Amino acid sequence: MKKQFISTQFSQLGENNAALLEQNFQPFVLDADEILYREGMFTGGIYFLEEGSARENFSDSPEDLSPMEPLTKHPGDWMGESTLLGLRSPTTAVALEPVKGWMLTRQTFRQLMDDNPDTAIAFSSIVLPRTFHDYDAVTRRLLFHHHRHAAVMKVSQALNSPLSLDDILREIWTAAIQHTGAEKCTIYLVDEDSGDLRTRVMQDEQIDEIRIPIGQGIAGDVAITGATVNLEDAYTDKRFDYSFDKLTGFLTRSLLTMPLRNPEGKIIGIIQLLNKNTGRFTRDDEAFIRDISVHASLAIQRAQKGAEFTRQQSLAALGNFAAALVHDLKNPIDLIRGKTQALALTHKDREIQEFSRVIVGQIDRLMAMTQEVLDFSRGSASLMLESYPLNDFFTNRMVVLRELIQRYPVHIRTSLKLGDTHAMFDHDRIGRVLENLILNASEAMPDGGDIRIEAGADSREWWFSIRDTGIGIPRDKLAFIFDPFVTHGKTRRSGLGLAIVKRVVEAHRGVVSIESKQGDGTLFTVKLPLQPSN
């Protein structure tokens, strides 16, 4: 057997060298799980595997493996080659199954170097090229991990800077695309108020928003289970929602979806990568996303808490101002209102009476607006629910609204399909909702345009919509349009109008939605139950 091994491995070295090596090699055996040598120690010699397999782990013990894939040696492979270079072993070798082979002890090789250097060098020329090929792959993997580690550190450094939420999401998006080779990336954040996922889709350096229920699609499922989903073909998974592909013409192939968790382990978001440029997303891609998600979730949480703190501080200051304003204005406003009403009752001139009515109406509107701001800052929206005929509501409100928008070059058209439907609602507050939306539409058309108001009802709910032909709202603003202090193209507004709209509508157990495209107008739709439940 030894002669066969020598002739197979060293026949090209010549008869003398082969004969000398045959004299010095001796057999060795290794049981499964038995350690051949450890990292940082001199090996017993140079080993040739004839049967079985062994694994070289880049760690200090076989139980504590590094993230790098170990080298597995099979029959025909060499182990312990560091002996040739007089080095301590960089690996730990352990048998995966019983191993048999041939070995040249370290002491024998050193003696061979002294007595027959030509044979020792010839032997090394056979073993080392294969060894260098193996370790070249390890070196490349080490470099790969180094670059990934550097990328994680760079992302961590960026995310620990004082960035806004959008800036943080851009950093995550950029790192995920660059270091996984994905074609697209979607970041979902959990909306604590609605329980939905708010998807933030980075396209052309802008942010779109789509809302999807938790549990819907693969992202929604991961938000519940917290399990990573890595698919080579997304269409083979029944959870995959292909409506986005159908709508845009994009073809999703490979897909990687992973949760973003806060330090307490709670899922606060989802990151989803589509179409890796080399096929399926790898375990390394998963590890990279997992590494940056630790920093990302902390940064997202910090940004959200910072924004919420700033919002609360702003609302508190606004509430204090509104409370002082209501207090200071109440007496003079009541006096003006009383005198104006008295003037309307005592004066016979119809024009004076009409002017007095308008003044009283505007005084009431002013106080209602101030009270609304005060209620909003306190987080309340007290309602005075009354059954009211919807046709009368719109007819009466349109008279006031046409007066309010006289200074705007806009035309209002209405389409009311309400019949004799009555609904239970606070008609003053919903009237202010309608007013806010129409004033927004008017201000979005400084050069003129059309506003179309539609309304309808069925057996369970009633609704109205306001569509304008104005400038529209950019995609990156739609995600925040109902947030306090957010305005677009309205320098004279406080940024509370739509936030108050949303608060009042939701207090009625209704919903308000928006559709808009920059340069192509905006559509607001309000849906309300006929009988709000408590």
Short mmCIF file of C-alpha atoms in Angstrom, two decimals:
data_model
loop_
_atom_site.label_atom_id
_atom_site.label_comp_id
_atom_site.label_asym_id
_atom_site.label_seq_id
_atom_site.Cartn_x
_atom_site.Cartn_y
_atom_site.Cartn_z
CA MET A 1 0.00 0.00 0.00
CA LYS A 2 2.83 2.41 0.85
CA LYS A 3 4.52 1.73 -2.49
CA GLN A 4 1.24 2.48 -4.31
CA PHE A 5 0.82 5.75 -2.37
CA ILE A 6 4.46 6.78 -3.09
CA SER A 7 4.30 5.90 -6.77
CA THR A 8 1.00 7.73 -7.22
CA GLN A 9 2.07 10.91 -5.46
CA PHE A 10 5.82 11.14 -6.17
CA SER A 11 6.63 9.20 -9.33
CA GLN A 12 7.59 12.46 -11.08
CA LEU A 13 10.31 13.10 -8.48
CA GLY A 14 12.48 10.21 -9.71
CA GLU A 15 13.27 6.80 -8.23
CA ASN A 16 15.82 7.99 -5.66
CA ASN A 17 13.58 10.70 -4.15
CA ALA A 18 10.56 8.38 -4.18
CA ALA A 19 12.52 5.61 -2.49
CA LEU A 20 13.80 7.96 0.19
CA LEU A 21 10.28 9.26 0.91
CA GLU A 22 8.97 5.70 1.06
CA GLN A 23 11.43 4.94 3.85
CA ASN A 24 10.26 7.90 5.94
CA PHE A 25 6.43 7.85 5.61
CA GLN A 26 4.49 5.86 8.20
CA PRO A 27 0.77 5.01 8.50
CA PHE A 28 -1.65 6.86 10.80
CA VAL A 29 -5.30 6.37 11.80
CA LEU A 30 -7.83 8.76 13.36
CA ASP A 31 -11.21 7.99 14.92
CA ALA A 32 -14.28 10.11 14.21
CA ASP A 33 -14.27 13.40 16.17
CA GLU A 34 -10.64 12.85 17.15
CA ILE A 35 -8.46 15.95 16.99
CA LEU A 36 -5.37 15.71 14.82
CA TYR A 37 -3.87 19.07 15.80
CA ARG A 38 -4.96 22.42 17.23
CA GLU A 39 -4.62 25.98 16.04
CA GLY A 40 -1.49 27.73 17.30
CA MET A 41 0.41 24.49 17.91
CA PHE A 42 3.05 22.72 15.83
CA THR A 43 1.48 19.79 14.03
CA GLY A 44 2.81 16.29 14.50
CA GLY A 45 3.78 16.23 10.86
CA ILE A 46 2.43 16.26 7.30
CA TYR A 47 -0.60 14.03 6.69
CA PHE A 48 -1.98 12.45 3.52
CA LEU A 49 -5.60 11.24 3.65
CA GLU A 50 -6.19 7.89 2.00
CA GLU A 51 -9.61 7.13 3.53
CA GLY A 52 -12.24 9.18 5.35
CA SER A 53 -12.46 12.96 5.70
CA ALA A 54 -11.41 15.65 8.15
CA ARG A 55 -12.22 19.31 8.72
CA GLU A 56 -9.92 22.24 9.35
CA ASN A 57 -11.61 24.89 11.49
CA PHE A 58 -10.28 28.42 11.77
CA SER A 59 -10.85 28.62 15.52
CA ASP A 60 -9.29 27.52 18.75
CA SER A 61 -11.57 24.53 19.20
CA PRO A 62 -13.77 22.45 16.92
CA GLU A 63 -16.86 23.39 18.94
CA ASP A 64 -16.33 27.12 18.46
CA LEU A 65 -16.38 27.64 14.71
CA SER A 66 -15.77 31.01 13.13
CA PRO A 67 -18.24 32.52 10.63
CA MET A 68 -15.91 31.35 7.83
CA GLU A 69 -16.72 28.04 6.22
CA PRO A 70 -14.17 25.38 7.36
CA LEU A 71 -12.01 23.50 4.88
CA THR A 72 -13.04 19.87 4.46
CA LYS A 73 -10.27 17.48 3.39
CA HIS A 74 -11.01 14.28 1.46
CA PRO A 75 -8.97 11.29 0.26
CA GLY A 76 -6.04 12.57 -1.78
CA ASP A 77 -5.68 15.80 0.24
CA TRP A 78 -2.80 16.91 2.47
CA MET A 79 -3.05 18.34 5.99
CA GLY A 80 -0.57 19.94 8.39
CA GLU A 81 1.40 21.64 5.60
CA SER A 82 2.51 24.43 7.93
CA THR A 83 5.21 21.98 9.04
CA LEU A 84 6.88 22.54 5.66
CA LEU A 85 7.24 26.23 6.47
CA GLY A 86 8.20 25.77 10.10
CA LEU A 87 4.99 27.51 11.26
CA ARG A 88 2.43 26.81 13.93
CA SER A 89 -0.86 25.59 12.51
CA PRO A 90 -3.47 28.26 11.64
CA THR A 91 -6.26 25.70 12.01
CA THR A 92 -7.70 22.99 14.21
CA ALA A 93 -8.14 19.64 12.43
CA VAL A 94 -10.76 17.11 13.52
CA ALA A 95 -11.88 13.87 11.87
CA LEU A 96 -15.43 13.84 10.50
CA GLU A 97 -15.29 10.04 10.18
CA PRO A 98 -12.58 7.41 10.72
CA VAL A 99 -9.46 8.42 8.79
CA LYS A 100 -6.51 6.39 7.48
CA GLY A 101 -3.46 7.68 5.69
CA TRP A 102 0.25 8.31 5.68
CA MET A 103 2.32 10.81 7.59
CA LEU A 104 5.78 12.31 7.59
CA THR A 105 6.62 13.48 11.12
CA ARG A 106 7.85 16.99 11.71
CA GLN A 107 11.15 15.69 13.12
CA THR A 108 11.68 13.40 10.11
CA PHE A 109 11.00 16.23 7.67
CA ARG A 110 13.49 18.49 9.47
CA GLN A 111 16.09 15.71 9.30
CA LEU A 112 15.30 15.27 5.62
CA MET A 113 15.91 19.01 5.09
CA ASP A 114 19.35 18.64 6.72
CA ASP A 115 20.45 15.40 5.06
CA ASN A 116 18.66 15.45 1.69
CA PRO A 117 17.53 19.02 0.96
CA ASP A 118 16.88 18.27 -2.74
CA THR A 119 14.38 15.55 -1.80
CA ALA A 120 12.73 17.77 0.82
CA ILE A 121 12.37 20.64 -1.65
CA ALA A 122 11.02 18.32 -4.36
CA PHE A 123 8.49 16.92 -1.87
CA SER A 124 7.43 20.45 -0.86
CA SER A 125 6.92 21.37 -4.52
CA ILE A 126 4.28 18.62 -4.74
CA VAL A 127 2.39 19.52 -1.53
CA LEU A 128 2.50 23.32 -1.29
CA PRO A 129 0.82 24.36 -4.59
CA ARG A 130 -2.33 22.47 -3.63
CA THR A 131 -2.14 23.94 -0.14
CA PHE A 132 -1.77 27.48 -1.45
CA HIS A 133 -4.79 26.93 -3.70
CA ASP A 134 -6.89 25.94 -0.67
CA TYR A 135 -5.65 28.82 1.44
CA ASP A 136 -6.08 31.29 -1.40
CA ALA A 137 -9.79 30.55 -1.18
CA VAL A 138 -9.62 31.12 2.57
CA THR A 139 -7.77 34.40 2.04
CA ARG A 140 -10.40 35.59 -0.41
CA ARG A 141 -13.07 34.72 2.13
CA LEU A 142 -11.19 36.57 4.84
CA LEU A 143 -11.06 39.65 2.60
CA PHE A 144 -14.75 39.26 1.87
CA HIS A 145 -15.56 39.21 5.58
CA HIS A 146 -13.22 42.15 6.15
CA HIS A 147 -15.05 44.24 3.54
CA ARG A 148 -18.43 43.24 4.98
CA HIS A 149 -17.24 44.11 8.49
CA ALA A 150 -15.97 47.49 7.26
CA ALA A 151 -19.36 48.10 5.62
CA VAL A 152 -21.20 47.26 8.86
CA MET A 153 -18.94 49.63 10.79
CA LYS A 154 -19.53 52.38 8.23
CA VAL A 155 -23.30 51.93 8.44
CA SER A 156 -23.09 51.85 12.24
CA GLN A 157 -21.11 55.08 12.28
CA ALA A 158 -23.61 56.77 9.96
CA LEU A 159 -26.62 55.51 11.89
CA ASN A 160 -25.18 56.75 15.17
CA SER A 161 -25.00 60.28 13.75
CA PRO A 162 -27.90 62.68 14.36
CA LEU A 163 -29.91 61.69 11.27
CA SER A 164 -33.58 62.04 10.46
CA LEU A 165 -35.65 58.90 9.96
CA ASP A 166 -35.55 59.28 6.18
CA ASP A 167 -31.77 59.73 6.20
CA ILE A 168 -31.42 56.58 8.30
CA LEU A 169 -33.59 54.60 5.89
CA ARG A 170 -31.50 55.86 2.96
CA GLU A 171 -28.31 54.68 4.67
CA ILE A 172 -29.80 51.23 5.28
CA TRP A 173 -31.14 51.03 1.73
CA THR A 174 -27.80 52.04 0.19
CA ALA A 175 -25.78 49.57 2.27
CA ALA A 176 -28.21 46.71 1.59
CA ILE A 177 -28.17 47.28 -2.18
CA GLN A 178 -24.39 47.74 -2.42
CA HIS A 179 -23.29 44.81 -0.28
CA THR A 180 -25.81 42.14 -1.29
CA GLY A 181 -26.10 42.87 -5.01
CA ALA A 182 -29.89 43.29 -4.77
CA GLU A 183 -31.78 45.11 -7.49
CA LYS A 184 -34.40 46.60 -5.17
CA CYS A 185 -34.87 47.12 -1.46
CA THR A 186 -38.03 47.86 0.51
CA ILE A 187 -38.07 48.90 4.15
CA TYR A 188 -41.27 48.43 6.13
CA LEU A 189 -41.96 50.08 9.47
CA VAL A 190 -44.64 48.92 11.88
CA ASP A 191 -47.28 51.61 12.42
CA GLU A 192 -48.15 51.34 16.11
CA ASP A 193 -51.41 53.27 15.67
CA SER A 194 -52.94 51.19 12.90
CA GLY A 195 -51.00 47.97 13.37
CA ASP A 196 -50.19 47.99 9.65
CA LEU A 197 -46.86 47.94 7.90
CA ARG A 198 -45.90 51.28 6.40
CA THR A 199 -43.72 50.44 3.43
CA ARG A 200 -41.05 52.93 2.48
CA VAL A 201 -39.91 52.23 -1.06
CA MET A 202 -36.74 53.99 -2.19
CA GLN A 203 -36.98 54.92 -5.84
CA ASP A 204 -35.07 57.67 -7.64
CA GLU A 205 -33.89 59.00 -4.26
CA GLN A 206 -37.49 59.55 -3.17
CA ILE A 207 -39.67 57.67 -0.71
CA ASP A 208 -43.07 56.23 -1.56
CA GLU A 209 -45.52 54.91 0.99
CA ILE A 210 -47.85 51.96 0.73
CA ARG A 211 -49.74 50.57 3.69
CA ILE A 212 -50.36 46.82 3.99
CA PRO A 213 -51.94 44.85 6.82
CA ILE A 214 -49.63 42.79 9.01
CA GLY A 215 -50.06 39.21 7.91
CA GLN A 216 -50.50 40.03 4.22
CA GLY A 217 -47.84 38.85 1.79
CA ILE A 218 -44.40 37.60 2.73
CA ALA A 219 -43.41 40.83 4.52
CA GLY A 220 -46.63 40.76 6.54
CA ASP A 221 -46.03 37.12 7.49
CA VAL A 222 -42.44 37.83 8.60
CA ALA A 223 -43.80 40.69 10.75
CA ILE A 224 -45.77 38.05 12.67
CA THR A 225 -43.40 35.09 12.73
CA GLY A 226 -40.03 36.90 12.75
CA ALA A 227 -38.64 34.14 10.52
CA THR A 228 -36.26 34.93 7.67
CA VAL A 229 -37.60 34.07 4.21
CA ASN A 230 -35.01 33.44 1.48
CA LEU A 231 -36.45 32.37 -1.87
CA GLU A 232 -34.74 31.64 -5.16
CA ASP A 233 -38.09 32.03 -6.95
CA ALA A 234 -40.63 34.21 -5.13
CA TYR A 235 -43.51 32.93 -7.29
CA THR A 236 -43.19 29.45 -5.80
CA ASP A 237 -44.34 30.77 -2.40
CA LYS A 238 -48.11 31.09 -2.01
CA ARG A 239 -47.64 34.07 0.35
CA PHE A 240 -46.01 36.16 -2.38
CA ASP A 241 -48.19 39.07 -3.52
CA TYR A 242 -47.43 39.66 -7.20
CA SER A 243 -49.77 42.67 -7.59
CA PHE A 244 -46.78 45.06 -7.52
CA ASP A 245 -45.15 43.16 -10.40
CA LYS A 246 -48.41 43.20 -12.31
CA LEU A 247 -48.86 46.93 -11.76
CA THR A 248 -45.30 48.01 -12.61
CA GLY A 249 -44.05 45.36 -15.01
CA PHE A 250 -41.20 44.51 -12.63
CA LEU A 251 -40.38 40.79 -12.39
CA THR A 252 -39.44 39.57 -8.93
CA ARG A 253 -37.14 36.56 -8.95
CA SER A 254 -35.09 35.94 -5.80
CA LEU A 255 -36.27 37.46 -2.53
CA LEU A 256 -34.86 37.91 0.98
CA THR A 257 -37.12 39.17 3.78
CA MET A 258 -35.86 39.69 7.35
CA PRO A 259 -37.23 41.38 10.50
CA LEU A 260 -35.81 44.48 12.18
CA ARG A 261 -35.95 44.07 15.96
CA ASN A 262 -35.43 46.57 18.75
CA PRO A 263 -33.17 45.68 21.73
CA GLU A 264 -36.14 44.07 23.50
CA GLY A 265 -36.66 41.73 20.53
CA LYS A 266 -39.85 43.40 19.32
CA ILE A 267 -40.26 43.60 15.55
CA ILE A 268 -40.33 47.26 14.53
CA GLY A 269 -39.86 46.80 10.81
CA ILE A 270 -39.04 44.53 7.89
CA ILE A 271 -36.34 44.75 5.23
CA GLN A 272 -36.93 43.03 1.91
CA LEU A 273 -34.41 42.60 -0.91
CA LEU A 274 -35.33 41.59 -4.44
CA ASN A 275 -33.37 40.01 -7.30
CA LYS A 276 -29.77 39.31 -6.30
CA ASN A 277 -27.51 39.86 -9.31
CA THR A 278 -25.94 36.39 -9.04
CA GLY A 279 -29.06 34.34 -8.30
CA ARG A 280 -30.16 33.41 -4.78
CA PHE A 281 -29.31 35.47 -1.71
CA THR A 282 -26.64 33.73 0.36
CA ARG A 283 -26.16 33.04 4.07
CA ASP A 284 -23.55 35.80 3.99
CA ASP A 285 -26.22 38.21 2.74
CA GLU A 286 -28.47 37.16 5.60
CA ALA A 287 -25.62 37.64 8.09
CA PHE A 288 -24.84 41.09 6.70
CA ILE A 289 -28.47 42.25 6.91
CA ARG A 290 -28.69 40.78 10.40
CA ASP A 291 -25.58 42.70 11.44
CA ILE A 292 -26.72 46.07 10.08
CA SER A 293 -30.27 45.54 11.34
CA VAL A 294 -29.00 45.69 14.93
CA HIS A 295 -27.69 49.20 14.34
CA ALA A 296 -30.58 50.11 12.04
CA SER A 297 -33.30 49.22 14.54
CA LEU A 298 -31.60 51.26 17.27
CA ALA A 299 -31.25 54.25 14.94
CA ILE A 300 -34.85 53.98 13.73
CA GLN A 301 -36.14 53.77 17.28
CA ARG A 302 -33.99 56.72 18.32
CA ALA A 303 -35.19 58.82 15.38
CA GLN A 304 -38.83 57.94 16.06
CA LYS A 305 -38.53 58.78 19.74
CA GLY A 306 -36.75 62.03 18.89
CA ALA A 307 -39.42 63.01 16.40
CA GLU A 308 -42.17 62.11 18.86
CA PHE A 309 -40.49 64.12 21.64
CA THR A 310 -40.15 67.14 19.35
CA ARG A 311 -43.77 66.72 18.28
CA GLN A 312 -44.98 66.53 21.87
CA GLN A 313 -42.94 69.57 22.83
CA SER A 314 -44.33 71.51 19.88
CA LEU A 315 -47.89 70.46 20.69
CA ALA A 316 -47.43 71.39 24.35
CA ALA A 317 -46.18 74.86 23.37
CA LEU A 318 -49.04 75.20 20.89
CA GLY A 319 -51.56 74.07 23.50
CA ASN A 320 -50.31 76.63 25.99
CA PHE A 321 -50.55 79.34 23.36
CA ALA A 322 -54.04 78.25 22.26
CA ALA A 323 -55.28 78.11 25.87
CA ALA A 324 -53.96 81.61 26.54
CA LEU A 325 -55.48 82.83 23.28
CA VAL A 326 -58.91 81.38 24.09
CA HIS A 327 -58.77 82.93 27.55
CA ASP A 328 -57.70 86.38 26.30
CA LEU A 329 -60.10 86.49 23.36
CA LYS A 330 -63.20 85.19 25.07
CA ASN A 331 -64.38 88.45 26.67
CA PRO A 332 -63.77 90.81 23.72
CA ILE A 333 -65.11 88.22 21.26
CA ASP A 334 -68.27 87.70 23.33
CA LEU A 335 -68.73 91.49 23.46
CA ILE A 336 -68.29 91.90 19.70
CA ARG A 337 -70.59 88.96 19.00
CA GLY A 338 -73.30 90.26 21.32
CA LYS A 339 -73.20 93.79 19.87
CA THR A 340 -73.25 92.44 16.32
CA GLN A 341 -76.27 90.25 17.05
CA ALA A 342 -78.02 93.21 18.67
CA LEU A 343 -77.27 95.31 15.59
CA ALA A 344 -78.78 92.66 13.35
CA LEU A 345 -81.94 92.53 15.48
CA THR A 346 -82.46 96.30 15.77
CA HIS A 347 -81.36 97.56 12.36
CA LYS A 348 -83.90 97.51 9.56
CA ASP A 349 -81.38 97.69 6.72
CA ARG A 350 -81.22 94.20 5.17
CA GLU A 351 -77.62 94.71 4.04
CA ILE A 352 -76.56 95.58 7.60
CA GLN A 353 -78.39 92.52 8.86
CA GLU A 354 -76.57 90.31 6.33
CA PHE A 355 -73.20 91.83 7.24
CA SER A 356 -73.95 91.23 10.91
CA ARG A 357 -74.79 87.58 10.19
CA VAL A 358 -71.51 87.12 8.33
CA ILE A 359 -69.54 88.74 11.17
CA VAL A 360 -71.17 86.49 13.78
CA GLY A 361 -70.47 83.44 11.60
CA GLN A 362 -66.81 84.38 11.23
CA ILE A 363 -66.46 85.03 14.96
CA ASP A 364 -67.88 81.57 15.67
CA ARG A 365 -65.51 80.11 13.05
CA LEU A 366 -62.52 81.86 14.65
CA MET A 367 -63.36 80.53 18.10
CA ALA A 368 -64.04 77.04 16.72
CA MET A 369 -60.64 77.03 14.99
CA THR A 370 -58.89 78.09 18.20
CA GLN A 371 -60.75 75.47 20.22
CA GLU A 372 -59.84 72.84 17.62
CA VAL A 373 -56.15 73.65 17.99
CA LEU A 374 -56.48 73.51 21.77
CA ASP A 375 -58.26 70.14 21.64
CA PHE A 376 -55.70 68.74 19.20
CA SER A 377 -52.76 69.78 21.37
CA ARG A 378 -54.42 68.00 24.30
CA GLY A 379 -55.02 64.85 22.24
CA SER A 380 -58.80 65.13 22.42
CA ALA A 381 -61.59 65.58 19.91
CA SER A 382 -64.83 65.88 21.89
CA LEU A 383 -67.86 65.40 19.66
CA MET A 384 -71.45 66.64 19.78
CA LEU A 385 -73.19 63.87 17.84
CA GLU A 386 -76.57 64.68 16.34
CA SER A 387 -78.68 63.10 13.64
CA TYR A 388 -78.50 65.44 10.67
CA PRO A 389 -79.82 65.29 7.09
CA LEU A 390 -76.77 65.02 4.84
CA ASN A 391 -78.24 67.00 1.95
CA ASP A 392 -78.96 69.93 4.29
CA PHE A 393 -75.46 69.66 5.73
CA PHE A 394 -73.79 70.04 2.33
CA THR A 395 -76.22 72.72 1.12
CA ASN A 396 -75.62 74.88 4.18
CA ARG A 397 -71.88 74.35 4.19
CA MET A 398 -71.47 75.16 0.52
CA VAL A 399 -72.87 78.65 1.12
CA VAL A 400 -70.14 79.33 3.69
CA LEU A 401 -67.44 77.62 1.66
CA ARG A 402 -68.13 79.65 -1.48
CA GLU A 403 -67.68 82.81 0.59
CA LEU A 404 -64.37 81.52 2.03
CA ILE A 405 -62.81 80.77 -1.35
CA GLN A 406 -63.96 83.89 -3.20
CA ARG A 407 -60.38 85.17 -3.31
CA TYR A 408 -59.18 82.02 -5.11
CA PRO A 409 -59.60 81.66 -8.91
CA VAL A 410 -61.24 78.25 -8.61
CA HIS A 411 -64.52 76.73 -9.71
CA ILE A 412 -66.47 74.26 -7.54
CA ARG A 413 -68.64 71.53 -8.96
CA THR A 414 -70.71 69.17 -6.82
CA SER A 415 -72.25 65.76 -7.31
CA LEU A 416 -74.35 64.77 -4.28
CA LYS A 417 -76.11 61.40 -4.22
CA LEU A 418 -77.43 61.34 -0.69
CA GLY A 419 -81.21 61.25 -1.01
CA ASP A 420 -82.87 61.78 2.36
CA THR A 421 -80.10 60.00 4.29
CA HIS A 422 -79.53 61.08 7.88
CA ALA A 423 -76.30 60.41 9.77
CA MET A 424 -75.16 60.78 13.36
CA PHE A 425 -72.17 63.13 13.44
CA ASP A 426 -70.82 66.41 14.80
CA HIS A 427 -71.81 68.63 11.89
CA ASP A 428 -69.67 71.56 13.09
CA ARG A 429 -66.53 69.44 13.28
CA ILE A 430 -67.16 67.61 10.02
CA GLY A 431 -67.98 70.99 8.51
CA ARG A 432 -64.48 72.13 9.51
CA VAL A 433 -63.05 68.95 7.94
CA LEU A 434 -64.78 69.82 4.67
CA GLU A 435 -63.59 73.43 4.98
CA ASN A 436 -59.97 72.39 5.61
CA LEU A 437 -59.91 70.07 2.62
CA ILE A 438 -61.45 72.62 0.25
CA LEU A 439 -59.11 75.39 1.43
CA ASN A 440 -56.18 73.01 0.86
CA ALA A 441 -57.43 72.29 -2.64
CA SER A 442 -57.90 76.01 -3.38
CA GLU A 443 -54.41 76.89 -2.21
CA ALA A 444 -52.97 74.11 -4.36
CA MET A 445 -54.25 75.99 -7.43
CA PRO A 446 -52.85 79.55 -7.18
CA ASP A 447 -53.33 80.03 -10.91
CA GLY A 448 -56.85 78.66 -10.94
CA GLY A 449 -58.45 75.29 -11.39
CA ASP A 450 -61.42 73.08 -10.62
CA ILE A 451 -62.60 71.47 -7.39
CA ARG A 452 -65.03 68.60 -7.63
CA ILE A 453 -66.97 67.57 -4.53
CA GLU A 454 -68.77 64.23 -4.59
CA ALA A 455 -70.81 62.62 -1.82
CA GLY A 456 -72.80 59.43 -1.43
CA ALA A 457 -74.16 56.96 1.09
CA ASP A 458 -75.25 53.35 1.47
CA SER A 459 -76.88 51.41 4.28
CA ARG A 460 -73.80 51.50 6.52
CA GLU A 461 -71.69 54.58 5.74
CA TRP A 462 -71.53 57.90 3.95
CA TRP A 463 -68.60 59.47 2.21
CA PHE A 464 -67.43 62.58 0.43
CA SER A 465 -64.40 63.35 -1.71
CA ILE A 466 -62.62 66.52 -2.84
CA ARG A 467 -60.60 66.36 -6.03
CA ASP A 468 -58.53 69.27 -7.32
CA THR A 469 -56.55 69.92 -10.49
CA GLY A 470 -53.64 71.48 -8.61
CA ILE A 471 -49.91 70.89 -8.29
CA GLY A 472 -50.21 67.54 -6.52
CA ILE A 473 -48.06 66.30 -3.66
CA PRO A 474 -44.57 64.78 -4.09
CA ARG A 475 -44.21 61.11 -3.23
CA ASP A 476 -41.81 61.82 -0.38
CA LYS A 477 -44.41 64.08 1.31
CA LEU A 478 -47.38 61.71 1.07
CA ALA A 479 -46.07 59.55 3.91
CA PHE A 480 -46.32 62.49 6.33
CA ILE A 481 -49.18 64.56 4.96
CA PHE A 482 -51.41 63.93 8.00
CA ASP A 483 -48.59 64.55 10.51
CA PRO A 484 -48.65 67.79 12.55
CA PHE A 485 -46.66 70.78 11.28
CA VAL A 486 -46.26 69.32 7.77
CA THR A 487 -47.18 71.59 4.85
CA HIS A 488 -46.57 71.52 1.14
CA GLY A 489 -46.67 74.69 -0.91
CA LYS A 490 -48.71 76.62 1.70
CA THR A 491 -46.56 79.23 3.38
CA ARG A 492 -49.44 80.74 5.34
CA ARG A 493 -50.74 77.55 6.96
CA SER A 494 -49.79 76.10 10.36
CA GLY A 495 -49.45 72.53 9.17
CA LEU A 496 -52.20 71.37 11.53
CA GLY A 497 -55.18 71.37 9.16
CA LEU A 498 -54.85 67.83 7.83
CA ALA A 499 -53.69 66.48 11.20
CA ILE A 500 -56.90 67.85 12.73
CA VAL A 501 -58.89 66.42 9.81
CA LYS A 502 -57.51 62.96 10.53
CA ARG A 503 -58.12 63.29 14.29
CA VAL A 504 -61.77 64.36 13.83
CA VAL A 505 -62.53 61.71 11.21
CA GLU A 506 -61.02 58.93 13.32
CA ALA A 507 -62.94 60.19 16.37
CA HIS A 508 -66.06 59.47 14.27
CA ARG A 509 -64.70 55.95 13.62
CA GLY A 510 -64.09 56.94 10.02
CA VAL A 511 -61.09 57.00 7.69
CA VAL A 512 -59.53 59.65 5.47
CA SER A 513 -57.31 58.75 2.54
CA ILE A 514 -55.30 60.58 -0.10
CA GLU A 515 -54.29 59.92 -3.68
CA SER A 516 -51.96 62.34 -5.40
CA LYS A 517 -49.46 62.62 -8.20
CA GLN A 518 -47.18 65.61 -8.55
CA GLY A 519 -48.45 67.85 -11.35
CA ASP A 520 -51.72 65.92 -11.63
CA GLY A 521 -53.89 66.98 -8.72
CA THR A 522 -54.99 65.42 -5.42
CA LEU A 523 -57.99 63.43 -4.21
CA PHE A 524 -59.05 63.29 -0.55
CA THR A 525 -61.76 60.82 0.45
CA VAL A 526 -63.52 60.74 3.83
CA LYS A 527 -65.64 57.72 4.83
CA LEU A 528 -67.85 57.87 7.93
CA PRO A 529 -70.30 55.42 9.52
CA LEU A 530 -73.94 56.45 9.61
CA GLN A 531 -74.02 55.53 13.30
CA PRO A 532 -70.57 55.83 15.00
CA SER A 533 -70.06 53.17 17.65
CA ASN A 534 -68.56 54.04 21.02
#
